[in-house]
Coordinates of C-alpha atoms in Angstrom, one line a residue:
Chain L
M22 CA -23.9 7.8 -20.8
A23 CA -26.4 9.9 -19.0
T24 CA -25.7 8.1 -15.7
A25 CA -22.0 8.8 -16.1
R26 CA -22.6 12.5 -16.8
K27 CA -24.9 12.7 -13.7
A28 CA -22.3 10.9 -11.6
M29 CA -19.6 13.3 -12.8
R30 CA -21.8 16.4 -12.1
L31 CA -22.4 15.2 -8.6
R32 CA -18.8 14.5 -8.1
L33 CA -17.8 17.9 -9.4
A34 CA -20.5 19.6 -7.2
G35 CA -18.9 17.8 -4.2
L36 CA -15.5 19.1 -5.2
E37 CA -16.6 22.7 -5.4
S38 CA -17.6 22.7 -1.8
L39 CA -14.1 21.6 -0.7
R40 CA -11.8 24.5 -0.3
A41 CA -8.8 23.2 1.7
V42 CA -5.5 23.6 0.1
S43 CA -3.9 20.3 -1.0
T44 CA -0.6 20.9 0.8
S45 CA -2.4 21.3 4.1
T46 CA -3.3 17.6 4.1
V47 CA 0.5 16.8 4.0
G48 CA 0.4 18.1 7.6
T49 CA 2.7 17.7 10.5
L50 CA 3.4 14.1 11.1
P51 CA 4.0 12.7 14.5
K52 CA 7.6 12.7 15.7
R53 CA 7.4 9.3 17.2
V54 CA 5.4 6.2 16.2
K55 CA 4.7 3.2 18.3
I56 CA 4.8 0.1 16.1
V57 CA 2.6 -2.8 17.5
E58 CA 4.0 -6.0 16.1
V59 CA 1.2 -8.5 15.5
G60 CA 3.0 -11.1 13.4
P61 CA 3.2 -13.8 16.1
R62 CA -0.6 -13.5 16.6
D63 CA -2.5 -12.0 13.6
G64 CA 0.1 -13.1 11.2
L65 CA 0.7 -16.7 12.3
Q66 CA -2.9 -17.5 13.0
N67 CA -3.6 -17.2 9.3
E68 CA -0.9 -19.6 8.4
K69 CA -2.1 -23.1 7.5
D70 CA 1.0 -25.0 8.7
I71 CA 1.3 -25.4 12.4
I72 CA 4.4 -23.7 13.6
P73 CA 6.3 -25.5 16.4
T74 CA 6.3 -23.7 19.7
P75 CA 10.1 -23.2 19.9
V76 CA 9.9 -21.5 16.5
K77 CA 7.2 -19.1 17.8
I78 CA 9.3 -18.4 20.9
K79 CA 12.4 -17.7 18.8
L80 CA 10.5 -15.4 16.5
I81 CA 9.2 -13.3 19.4
D82 CA 12.7 -13.2 21.0
M83 CA 14.2 -12.0 17.7
L84 CA 11.5 -9.3 17.5
S85 CA 12.3 -8.2 21.0
E86 CA 16.0 -8.0 19.9
A87 CA 14.8 -5.7 17.1
G88 CA 13.4 -3.3 19.7
L89 CA 9.7 -3.4 18.9
P90 CA 8.0 -1.8 21.8
V91 CA 4.9 -4.0 21.7
I92 CA 4.8 -7.6 20.4
E93 CA 1.4 -9.3 20.5
A94 CA 2.6 -12.8 21.5
T95 CA -0.5 -15.0 21.1
S96 CA -4.2 -15.5 21.6
F97 CA -6.0 -17.4 24.3
V98 CA -8.8 -18.9 22.4
S99 CA -10.2 -22.3 21.9
P100 CA -7.8 -24.6 20.0
K101 CA -10.9 -25.7 17.9
W102 CA -11.1 -22.2 16.5
V103 CA -7.4 -21.4 16.1
P104 CA -5.3 -24.6 16.2
Q105 CA -2.2 -22.5 15.4
L106 CA -2.3 -20.8 18.7
A107 CA -3.2 -23.8 20.9
D108 CA 0.2 -23.4 22.6
A109 CA -0.5 -19.9 23.8
A110 CA 0.4 -20.6 27.5
E111 CA 3.6 -22.3 26.5
V112 CA 4.6 -19.5 24.2
L113 CA 3.9 -16.8 26.8
K114 CA 5.8 -18.7 29.4
G115 CA 8.7 -19.5 27.1
I116 CA 9.5 -16.0 25.7
Q117 CA 12.2 -13.7 27.1
R118 CA 10.5 -10.6 28.6
F119 CA 12.7 -7.7 27.6
P120 CA 12.5 -4.7 29.9
G121 CA 10.5 -1.9 28.3
I122 CA 8.7 -4.2 25.9
N123 CA 5.0 -5.2 26.3
Y124 CA 3.7 -8.6 25.3
P125 CA -0.1 -8.3 25.1
V126 CA -2.3 -11.3 24.3
L127 CA -5.7 -11.6 22.8
T128 CA -8.4 -12.7 25.2
P129 CA -11.8 -12.5 23.6
N130 CA -13.6 -13.9 26.7
L131 CA -13.3 -14.4 30.4
K132 CA -12.0 -17.9 30.2
G133 CA -9.3 -16.8 27.8
F134 CA -8.4 -14.0 30.1
Q135 CA -8.1 -16.3 33.1
D136 CA -5.9 -18.7 31.2
A137 CA -3.8 -15.7 30.0
V138 CA -3.3 -14.4 33.6
A139 CA -2.4 -17.9 34.8
A140 CA 0.3 -18.0 32.1
G141 CA 1.7 -14.6 33.2
A142 CA 0.0 -12.1 30.9
K143 CA 0.5 -8.5 31.9
E144 CA -1.6 -6.9 29.1
V145 CA -4.6 -8.2 27.1
A146 CA -6.8 -7.3 24.1
V147 CA -10.5 -7.7 23.3
L148 CA -12.3 -7.8 20.0
G149 CA -15.1 -5.7 18.6
A150 CA -16.3 -5.2 15.1
A151 CA -18.0 -2.4 13.2
S152 CA -20.2 -5.1 11.6
E153 CA -23.0 -7.1 13.2
L154 CA -22.8 -9.8 10.5
F155 CA -19.0 -10.2 10.8
T156 CA -19.4 -10.6 14.6
K157 CA -22.0 -13.3 14.1
K158 CA -20.0 -15.2 11.5
N159 CA -16.6 -14.7 13.2
I160 CA -17.3 -15.3 16.9
N161 CA -20.9 -16.6 16.7
C162 CA -22.7 -14.0 18.7
S163 CA -24.3 -10.6 18.3
L164 CA -22.3 -7.3 18.6
D165 CA -24.0 -6.6 21.9
E166 CA -23.1 -10.0 23.2
S167 CA -19.5 -9.5 22.2
F168 CA -19.5 -6.2 24.2
Q169 CA -20.8 -8.1 27.2
R170 CA -17.9 -10.6 26.9
S171 CA -15.4 -7.8 26.5
D172 CA -16.9 -6.1 29.5
E173 CA -16.4 -9.2 31.6
V174 CA -12.7 -9.2 30.6
L175 CA -12.4 -5.5 31.2
K176 CA -13.8 -5.7 34.7
A177 CA -11.6 -8.7 35.6
A178 CA -8.5 -6.9 34.1
Q179 CA -9.2 -3.7 35.9
A180 CA -9.4 -5.6 39.2
R181 CA -5.8 -6.7 38.5
S182 CA -4.6 -3.4 37.0
I183 CA -4.1 -5.1 33.6
P184 CA -4.4 -2.7 30.7
V185 CA -6.7 -3.7 27.9
R186 CA -6.5 -2.8 24.2
G187 CA -9.6 -2.9 22.0
Y188 CA -9.7 -4.1 18.4
V189 CA -12.4 -2.9 16.0
S190 CA -12.6 -5.1 12.9
C191 CA -14.0 -4.2 9.5
V192 CA -13.6 -0.4 9.9
L193 CA -13.3 0.2 6.1
G194 CA -15.4 -2.6 4.8
C195 CA -16.9 -6.0 5.7
P196 CA -16.7 -9.2 3.7
Y197 CA -20.4 -9.9 4.5
Q198 CA -22.0 -6.5 4.8
G199 CA -20.0 -4.6 2.3
K200 CA -19.6 -0.9 3.1
I201 CA -19.4 0.2 6.7
S202 CA -20.4 3.7 7.9
P203 CA -17.8 5.8 9.7
A204 CA -20.6 6.5 12.3
K205 CA -20.8 2.8 13.2
V206 CA -17.0 2.5 13.6
A207 CA -17.1 5.6 15.9
E208 CA -19.9 4.1 17.9
V209 CA -18.1 0.8 18.5
A210 CA -14.8 2.5 19.2
K211 CA -16.5 4.8 21.7
K212 CA -18.1 1.9 23.4
L213 CA -14.8 0.0 23.9
Y214 CA -13.0 3.1 25.0
S215 CA -15.7 4.0 27.5
M216 CA -15.7 0.4 28.8
G217 CA -12.0 1.0 29.7
C218 CA -9.8 0.1 26.8
Y219 CA -6.8 2.3 26.8
E220 CA -6.2 2.1 23.1
I221 CA -8.4 1.3 20.2
S222 CA -6.9 -0.4 17.1
L223 CA -9.0 0.3 14.0
G224 CA -8.6 -2.6 11.6
D225 CA -9.1 -2.6 7.8
T226 CA -9.6 -6.4 8.1
I227 CA -10.0 -7.2 4.4
G228 CA -7.7 -4.4 3.2
V229 CA -10.4 -2.8 1.0
G230 CA -9.9 0.7 2.3
T231 CA -8.2 3.6 0.4
P232 CA -6.9 6.9 1.9
G233 CA -10.1 8.9 1.5
V234 CA -12.3 6.4 3.4
M235 CA -9.5 6.1 6.0
K236 CA -9.7 9.8 6.5
D237 CA -13.5 9.8 6.7
M238 CA -13.5 7.0 9.2
L239 CA -10.8 8.6 11.4
S240 CA -12.6 11.9 11.3
A241 CA -15.7 10.3 12.7
V242 CA -13.9 8.3 15.3
M243 CA -11.8 11.2 16.5
H244 CA -15.0 13.0 17.5
E245 CA -15.5 10.3 20.1
V246 CA -12.0 9.0 21.0
P247 CA -8.9 11.1 21.4
V248 CA -6.4 10.5 18.6
T249 CA -3.7 9.6 21.1
A250 CA -5.7 6.5 22.0
L251 CA -6.1 5.4 18.4
A252 CA -4.1 2.9 16.3
V253 CA -4.5 1.7 12.7
H254 CA -4.2 -1.9 11.6
C255 CA -4.1 -2.1 7.9
H256 CA -4.2 -5.2 5.8
D257 CA -2.5 -5.1 2.4
T258 CA -4.9 -7.3 0.5
Y259 CA -5.2 -4.7 -2.3
G260 CA -1.8 -3.0 -1.8
Q261 CA -3.3 0.0 0.0
A262 CA -1.9 -0.5 3.5
L263 CA 1.0 1.9 3.5
A264 CA -0.9 4.7 1.7
N265 CA -3.7 4.2 4.2
T266 CA -1.3 4.2 7.1
L267 CA 0.3 7.4 5.8
M268 CA -3.1 9.1 5.7
A269 CA -3.7 8.0 9.3
L270 CA -0.3 9.5 10.3
Q271 CA -1.3 12.8 8.6
M272 CA -4.5 12.7 10.7
G273 CA -2.4 12.5 13.9
V274 CA -2.5 8.8 14.6
S275 CA 0.8 7.6 16.1
V276 CA 0.3 3.9 16.8
V277 CA 0.5 1.5 13.9
D278 CA 0.0 -2.3 13.8
S279 CA 2.0 -4.4 11.4
S280 CA 3.4 -7.9 10.9
V281 CA 7.0 -8.9 10.3
A282 CA 7.4 -10.2 6.7
G283 CA 3.8 -9.2 6.1
L284 CA 2.8 -12.5 7.6
G285 CA -0.7 -13.9 7.4
G286 CA -2.9 -14.3 4.4
C287 CA -6.5 -13.3 4.1
P288 CA -9.1 -15.9 4.9
Y289 CA -11.6 -14.0 2.7
A290 CA -9.6 -13.8 -0.5
Q291 CA -7.6 -16.9 -1.3
G292 CA -4.1 -16.2 -2.4
A293 CA -4.2 -12.6 -1.1
S294 CA -1.6 -11.0 1.1
G295 CA -2.2 -10.2 4.7
N296 CA -1.0 -7.5 7.1
L297 CA 1.2 -4.5 6.3
A298 CA 4.8 -5.7 6.5
T299 CA 6.7 -4.2 9.5
E300 CA 9.9 -3.8 7.4
D301 CA 8.1 -1.7 4.8
L302 CA 6.4 0.4 7.4
L303 CA 9.7 1.0 9.2
Y304 CA 11.3 2.0 5.9
M305 CA 8.7 4.7 5.4
L306 CA 8.8 6.0 9.0
A307 CA 12.6 6.1 8.9
G308 CA 12.6 7.9 5.6
L309 CA 10.2 10.4 7.2
G310 CA 12.5 10.9 10.1
I311 CA 10.0 9.5 12.6
H312 CA 11.4 7.8 15.6
T313 CA 10.4 4.2 16.3
G314 CA 13.2 2.7 18.3
V315 CA 13.2 -0.3 16.0
N316 CA 16.4 -1.7 14.3
L317 CA 15.6 -2.6 10.7
Q318 CA 18.6 -4.9 10.3
K319 CA 17.5 -7.1 13.3
L320 CA 13.9 -6.9 12.1
L321 CA 14.9 -8.2 8.7
E322 CA 16.7 -11.1 10.4
A323 CA 13.5 -12.0 12.3
G324 CA 11.6 -11.9 9.0
T325 CA 14.1 -14.1 7.3
F326 CA 13.9 -16.6 10.1
I327 CA 10.2 -16.9 10.1
S328 CA 10.0 -17.0 6.2
K329 CA 12.5 -19.9 6.3
A330 CA 10.5 -21.7 9.0
L331 CA 7.3 -21.3 6.9
N332 CA 9.2 -22.2 3.8
R333 CA 7.9 -19.3 1.8
K334 CA 8.9 -16.0 0.4
T335 CA 8.5 -12.9 2.6
S336 CA 5.8 -10.5 1.7
S337 CA 7.9 -7.5 2.6
K338 CA 9.3 -5.6 -0.4
V339 CA 12.1 -4.2 1.7
A340 CA 13.1 -7.7 2.6
Q341 CA 12.9 -8.8 -1.0
A342 CA 15.0 -5.9 -2.2
T343 CA 17.7 -6.4 0.5
S344 CA 17.9 -10.1 0.7
K345 CA 20.6 -10.7 -1.9
L346 CA 22.9 -7.9 -0.6
Chain S
M8 CA -8.0 -10.4 13.4
G9 CA -9.9 -12.4 15.9
N10 CA -10.8 -16.1 15.4
M11 CA -10.5 -17.3 11.9
P12 CA -13.3 -19.5 10.7
S13 CA -13.3 -21.1 7.3
A14 CA -15.1 -18.0 6.1
V15 CA -14.5 -18.1 2.4
K16 CA -17.5 -20.2 1.6
H17 CA -19.8 -18.0 3.8
C18 CA -18.8 -14.8 2.1
L19 CA -21.9 -14.5 0.0
S20 CA -21.6 -10.8 -0.5
Y21 CA -17.8 -10.8 -1.1
Q22 CA -18.4 -10.7 -4.9
Q23 CA -20.8 -7.8 -4.2
L24 CA -18.1 -6.1 -2.2
L25 CA -15.6 -6.5 -5.0
R26 CA -18.1 -4.9 -7.4
E27 CA -18.7 -2.0 -5.1
H28 CA -15.0 -1.4 -4.6
L29 CA -13.6 -2.2 -8.0
W30 CA -15.3 0.5 -9.9
I31 CA -16.1 -0.2 -13.5
G32 CA -14.6 2.8 -15.2
D33 CA -16.6 3.1 -18.4
S34 CA -20.0 4.6 -18.6
G35 CA -23.1 2.5 -18.5
A36 CA -22.1 -0.8 -17.0
G37 CA -22.2 -0.8 -13.2
A38 CA -22.8 3.0 -12.8
L39 CA -22.1 3.8 -9.2
D40 CA -24.7 5.2 -6.9
P41 CA -23.4 8.7 -6.0
A42 CA -24.6 8.4 -2.5
Q43 CA -22.4 5.5 -2.0
E44 CA -19.2 7.2 -3.3
S45 CA -16.4 7.5 -0.8
S46 CA -15.7 11.1 0.0
Q47 CA -12.8 12.7 -1.7
L48 CA -9.8 14.1 -0.1
S49 CA -9.8 17.9 -0.3
G50 CA -7.4 19.4 -2.7
L51 CA -6.8 16.4 -4.9
P52 CA -6.9 16.7 -8.7
E53 CA -10.2 15.6 -10.1
Y54 CA -8.7 13.7 -13.0
V55 CA -5.5 11.6 -13.0
K56 CA -3.9 10.6 -16.3
I57 CA -2.2 7.2 -16.0
V58 CA 0.7 6.6 -18.3
E59 CA 1.0 2.9 -18.8
V60 CA 4.7 1.9 -19.2
G61 CA 4.3 -1.8 -19.0
P62 CA 5.1 -2.6 -22.6
R63 CA 8.3 -0.5 -22.4
D64 CA 9.7 -0.1 -18.9
G65 CA 8.1 -3.3 -17.6
L66 CA 8.9 -5.7 -20.4
Q67 CA 12.4 -4.5 -21.0
N68 CA 13.2 -5.4 -17.4
E69 CA 11.8 -8.9 -17.7
K70 CA 14.4 -11.6 -18.4
V71 CA 12.1 -13.5 -20.8
I72 CA 12.2 -12.2 -24.4
V73 CA 8.6 -11.5 -25.3
P74 CA 7.6 -12.5 -28.9
T75 CA 6.4 -9.7 -31.0
D76 CA 2.9 -11.1 -31.6
I77 CA 2.4 -11.4 -27.8
K78 CA 3.6 -7.9 -27.3
I79 CA 1.2 -6.7 -29.9
E80 CA -1.7 -8.5 -28.4
F81 CA -0.8 -7.2 -25.0
I82 CA -0.8 -3.6 -26.3
N83 CA -4.1 -4.2 -28.1
K84 CA -5.7 -5.4 -24.8
L85 CA -4.3 -2.4 -23.0
S86 CA -5.8 -0.2 -25.7
Q87 CA -9.2 -1.4 -24.8
T88 CA -9.0 -0.5 -21.2
G89 CA -9.4 3.3 -21.5
L90 CA -5.8 4.0 -20.8
S91 CA -5.1 7.2 -22.8
V92 CA -1.3 6.8 -22.9
I93 CA 0.5 3.5 -23.5
E94 CA 4.2 3.8 -23.8
V95 CA 5.7 1.5 -26.4
T96 CA 8.7 3.6 -27.4
S97 CA 12.3 2.9 -26.3
F98 CA 15.5 4.8 -26.1
V99 CA 16.0 7.2 -29.0
S100 CA 19.1 8.6 -30.4
S101 CA 19.3 11.5 -32.9
R102 CA 20.0 9.1 -35.8
W103 CA 16.8 7.3 -35.3
V104 CA 14.4 10.2 -35.4
P105 CA 13.6 9.9 -39.1
Q106 CA 12.7 6.2 -38.8
V107 CA 10.7 6.8 -35.6
A108 CA 8.9 9.7 -37.3
A109 CA 7.5 7.2 -39.7
G110 CA 5.2 5.8 -37.1
A111 CA 5.6 7.5 -33.8
T112 CA 3.1 9.8 -32.2
E113 CA 5.4 10.7 -29.4
I114 CA 9.0 10.2 -28.3
S115 CA 10.7 10.1 -25.0
V116 CA 14.2 11.2 -23.9
F117 CA 15.8 9.8 -20.7
G118 CA 17.8 12.1 -18.5
A119 CA 19.1 11.5 -15.0
A120 CA 19.6 13.6 -11.9
S121 CA 22.8 11.7 -11.2
E122 CA 26.1 12.2 -13.1
S123 CA 27.2 8.6 -12.3
F124 CA 23.9 7.1 -13.4
S125 CA 24.0 9.0 -16.6
K126 CA 27.6 7.8 -17.4
K127 CA 26.8 4.2 -16.5
N128 CA 23.4 4.1 -18.1
I129 CA 23.9 6.1 -21.4
N130 CA 27.6 6.5 -21.4
C131 CA 27.8 10.3 -21.3
S132 CA 27.6 13.2 -18.8
I133 CA 24.4 14.9 -18.0
K134 CA 25.5 18.0 -20.0
E135 CA 26.4 15.8 -23.0
S136 CA 23.1 13.9 -22.8
M137 CA 21.1 17.2 -22.7
E138 CA 22.9 18.4 -25.8
K139 CA 21.9 15.2 -27.6
F140 CA 18.4 15.4 -26.4
E141 CA 18.0 19.0 -27.5
E142 CA 18.8 17.9 -31.0
V143 CA 16.3 15.0 -30.8
V144 CA 13.5 17.0 -29.2
K145 CA 13.9 19.9 -31.6
S146 CA 13.8 17.6 -34.6
A147 CA 10.8 15.8 -33.3
R148 CA 8.9 19.0 -32.6
H149 CA 9.8 20.3 -36.0
M150 CA 7.9 17.2 -37.3
G151 CA 5.0 17.9 -34.9
I152 CA 5.9 15.0 -32.6
P153 CA 5.7 15.8 -28.9
A154 CA 8.5 14.8 -26.6
R155 CA 8.3 13.6 -23.0
G156 CA 11.3 14.0 -20.8
Y157 CA 12.2 11.5 -18.1
V158 CA 14.4 12.3 -15.1
S159 CA 15.8 9.1 -13.5
C160 CA 17.1 8.9 -9.9
A161 CA 14.9 11.7 -8.8
L162 CA 14.8 10.4 -5.2
G163 CA 18.1 8.5 -5.0
C164 CA 20.8 6.9 -7.2
P165 CA 22.2 3.3 -7.0
Y166 CA 25.7 4.7 -7.3
E167 CA 25.6 8.2 -5.7
G168 CA 23.1 7.6 -3.0
N169 CA 21.3 10.8 -2.1
I170 CA 20.3 13.2 -4.8
T171 CA 19.5 16.8 -4.1
P172 CA 16.1 18.3 -5.1
Q173 CA 18.1 21.1 -6.7
K174 CA 19.8 18.7 -9.1
V175 CA 16.4 17.2 -10.1
T176 CA 15.1 20.7 -10.7
E177 CA 18.1 21.7 -12.8
V178 CA 17.7 18.7 -15.1
S179 CA 14.0 18.9 -15.3
K180 CA 14.1 22.6 -16.2
R181 CA 16.6 21.9 -19.0
L182 CA 14.3 19.2 -20.5
Y183 CA 11.2 21.4 -20.1
S184 CA 12.8 24.4 -21.7
M185 CA 14.1 22.4 -24.7
G186 CA 10.5 21.6 -25.4
C187 CA 9.5 18.5 -23.5
Y188 CA 5.7 18.9 -22.8
E189 CA 5.9 16.7 -19.7
I190 CA 8.6 15.7 -17.3
S191 CA 8.3 12.3 -15.6
L192 CA 10.2 12.3 -12.3
G193 CA 11.4 8.8 -11.7
D194 CA 12.2 7.1 -8.4
T195 CA 14.2 4.7 -10.4
I196 CA 15.3 2.4 -7.5
G197 CA 12.2 3.0 -5.4
V198 CA 14.1 4.4 -2.4
G199 CA 12.0 7.4 -2.0
T200 CA 9.5 8.0 0.9
P201 CA 6.8 10.6 1.2
G202 CA 9.2 13.1 2.9
S203 CA 11.8 13.0 0.1
M204 CA 9.0 13.0 -2.6
K205 CA 7.5 16.1 -1.0
R206 CA 10.9 17.9 -0.8
M207 CA 11.8 17.1 -4.3
L208 CA 8.4 18.1 -5.8
E209 CA 8.4 21.4 -3.8
N210 CA 11.7 22.2 -5.4
V211 CA 10.8 21.2 -8.9
M212 CA 7.5 23.0 -8.8
K213 CA 9.3 26.3 -8.2
E214 CA 10.4 26.1 -11.9
I215 CA 7.9 23.8 -13.6
P216 CA 4.1 24.0 -13.3
P217 CA 2.6 20.9 -11.7
G218 CA 0.5 20.4 -14.8
A219 CA 3.7 19.5 -16.8
L220 CA 4.9 17.0 -14.2
A221 CA 4.4 13.3 -13.7
V222 CA 5.7 10.8 -11.1
H223 CA 7.1 7.4 -12.0
C224 CA 7.5 5.4 -8.8
H225 CA 9.1 2.0 -8.5
D226 CA 7.9 -0.2 -5.7
T227 CA 11.2 -1.8 -4.8
Y228 CA 10.7 -1.0 -1.1
G229 CA 6.9 -1.0 -1.1
Q230 CA 6.7 2.8 -1.0
A231 CA 5.2 3.6 -4.4
L232 CA 1.5 4.2 -3.5
A233 CA 2.4 6.2 -0.4
N234 CA 4.7 8.3 -2.6
I235 CA 2.1 8.7 -5.3
L236 CA -0.5 9.8 -2.7
T237 CA 1.9 12.5 -1.6
A238 CA 2.4 13.6 -5.2
L239 CA -1.3 13.8 -5.7
Q240 CA -1.7 15.9 -2.5
M241 CA 0.9 18.3 -4.0
G242 CA -1.2 18.7 -7.1
I243 CA 0.5 16.3 -9.5
N244 CA -2.1 14.5 -11.8
V245 CA -0.1 12.3 -14.1
V246 CA 1.2 9.0 -12.8
D247 CA 3.2 6.3 -14.6
S248 CA 2.6 2.7 -13.7
A249 CA 3.0 -0.8 -15.3
V250 CA 0.2 -3.4 -15.5
S251 CA 0.9 -6.3 -13.1
G252 CA 3.8 -4.3 -11.7
L253 CA 5.9 -5.7 -14.6
G254 CA 9.7 -5.3 -14.5
G255 CA 12.1 -6.1 -11.8
C256 CA 14.9 -3.8 -10.7
P257 CA 18.3 -4.3 -12.2
Y258 CA 19.9 -2.7 -9.1
A259 CA 18.4 -5.0 -6.5
K260 CA 18.1 -8.6 -7.4
G261 CA 14.8 -10.1 -6.5
A262 CA 13.2 -6.8 -6.0
S263 CA 10.0 -5.7 -7.5
G264 CA 9.7 -3.0 -10.2
N265 CA 7.1 -0.5 -11.3
V266 CA 4.0 0.2 -9.2
A267 CA 1.2 -2.0 -10.5
T268 CA -1.4 -0.2 -12.6
E269 CA -4.2 -2.2 -11.0
D270 CA -3.2 -1.2 -7.5
L271 CA -2.9 2.4 -8.6
I272 CA -6.3 2.4 -10.2
Y273 CA -7.8 0.8 -7.1
M274 CA -6.5 3.7 -4.9
L275 CA -7.6 6.4 -7.4
N276 CA -11.1 4.9 -7.7
G277 CA -11.4 4.7 -3.9
L278 CA -10.3 8.3 -3.7
G279 CA -13.1 9.2 -6.1
L280 CA -10.7 10.4 -8.8
N281 CA -11.6 10.0 -12.5
T282 CA -9.1 8.1 -14.6
G283 CA -11.3 6.8 -17.5
V284 CA -9.7 3.4 -17.1
N285 CA -11.6 0.1 -16.6
L286 CA -9.9 -1.8 -13.8
Y287 CA -11.4 -5.2 -14.9
K288 CA -10.0 -4.8 -18.4
V289 CA -6.6 -3.9 -17.0
M290 CA -6.7 -7.0 -14.8
E291 CA -7.4 -9.1 -17.9
A292 CA -4.5 -7.6 -19.8
G293 CA -2.3 -8.2 -16.7
D294 CA -3.5 -11.8 -16.5
F295 CA -2.7 -12.3 -20.2
I296 CA 0.9 -11.0 -20.0
C297 CA 1.7 -12.8 -16.8
K298 CA 0.7 -16.1 -18.4
A299 CA 2.7 -15.2 -21.5
V300 CA 5.9 -14.5 -19.6
N301 CA 5.2 -17.2 -17.1
K302 CA 5.4 -15.2 -13.9
T303 CA 3.0 -14.3 -11.1
T304 CA 1.6 -10.8 -11.0
N305 CA 3.1 -8.2 -8.7
S306 CA -0.3 -6.6 -8.4
K307 CA -2.0 -7.2 -5.0
V308 CA -5.4 -6.3 -6.5
A309 CA -4.9 -9.0 -9.1
Q310 CA -3.7 -11.5 -6.5
A311 CA -6.7 -10.9 -4.3
S312 CA -9.3 -10.9 -7.1
F313 CA -8.3 -13.7 -9.4
N314 CA -8.3 -16.2 -6.6
A315 CA -11.4 -15.0 -4.8

């Protein structure tokens, strides 16, 4: 009882020092949001059943038809690590390249980058994490070593005028280290940005974040990286993705990653859901009058297609609500 | 993100992470280290009252008829979670008040901001419904029983489509002035988004103090928590939800229903807001009722936690 009272006193003391009016947080939202569709990569790589190459290609083509401005097509990594994406080169070569749409691919190291370029990649992405332990367990090296690998990719990419996006995992929590400090996220984001990444995607990898910690993290990062170069990548493991994304929009972020049909599970929580569903994100943005250039109807068709191919129900609530109409 | 190893068995601290993030609401057990608390958003209410509508709004939308003893056990489990309001009442007409008075501590009346919805749902116009409610509310209050007013279709109607904020204000004001102590504004078909939620609340709050308002968001299009966050930012501090996100949507087959209490608590805890509710106990109640009605939970927190 005493501990609870003490905790309450501290909480109230914290509140007294906050004077901002509540409605000011419901600030001006961006007029346009760029949706980065990561379903074919982040989504599919978490699916157990291997999806045939033609199905992947068709999915990406349907997403292009829907008007998504950026579609992350695949990842050039060792098939031992991610068997699902062993057909990366074939997929990249097989998809239709719509004018005005970018098709970045993940290239965590130089070899992956070289393979990607050989397959026709025009944009790539590298990985970082706000957690030393996550980096060790996930890609088997230290954070510094991962920066070195990314740097090699960046230098090679710059030589070919290929833009590079940087991902930061575990920005709101780590499955191994637990809580992650906003300062650490800012440090990693700053490093990737100063190495030459044009955009930094901040990922709540295990979906543990809530709007308050999202705000704190973004405040810290925005001291080091301009908000126009930031994106958020929220997983919906605890149902918080859309609320967290809304908070990010209120902070001025205008690039959001999502996955059609909410594809992908979570390797850290069996049975849990994965990425924020693009359909549900689009529904919110459309309702807010924010321009995205994406056609919801065509997006729903792409979601239906991949859900059928995977033989499972979509994770998008919008798709669930409209499917019988 | 990145390469996906078979990480589950290596996540030694994952259970620790769950404990840190899934706050134990009651005093004593697992008291949180204040230094570790996530910072609060400025301007949010310090306490949020959760109104649990699972036993009423949730179960009545489930196809399976729930046996009374299961219902009772469900409500008993919910009573041990710290939830201060658990709604078990159903639609009341003026004839029923004497019987209800025998055991009820509170009654609810259900209005709508849509003429068509009112006609189809309770077979009378808004004006007629208000006249009936006035009788009920006045009788109840005469017996010392408080009345809560609901306004359906606050952000959209399955028949009329768009609903103006002015209409919501008009109906809410009528219910408030006849004596309802609280008005729960319901996004009945879950079509609302933060923009329409904000506009509607701005309008209603011109006539009714925020302390007398609640939001009741359905998650049909996945917008519920984002809409609730918006309401909190506007000063609302009473939120309706249903454990396990019980209840479907009779207007959209296959769609989900109420926002899940577990997911709401997770967000409120993360925001540092006090609810007095123990999330673990709510999850247990949710697990119980889902097994009883033989369906999978709609709560993402439950999905992520029970299988971890």
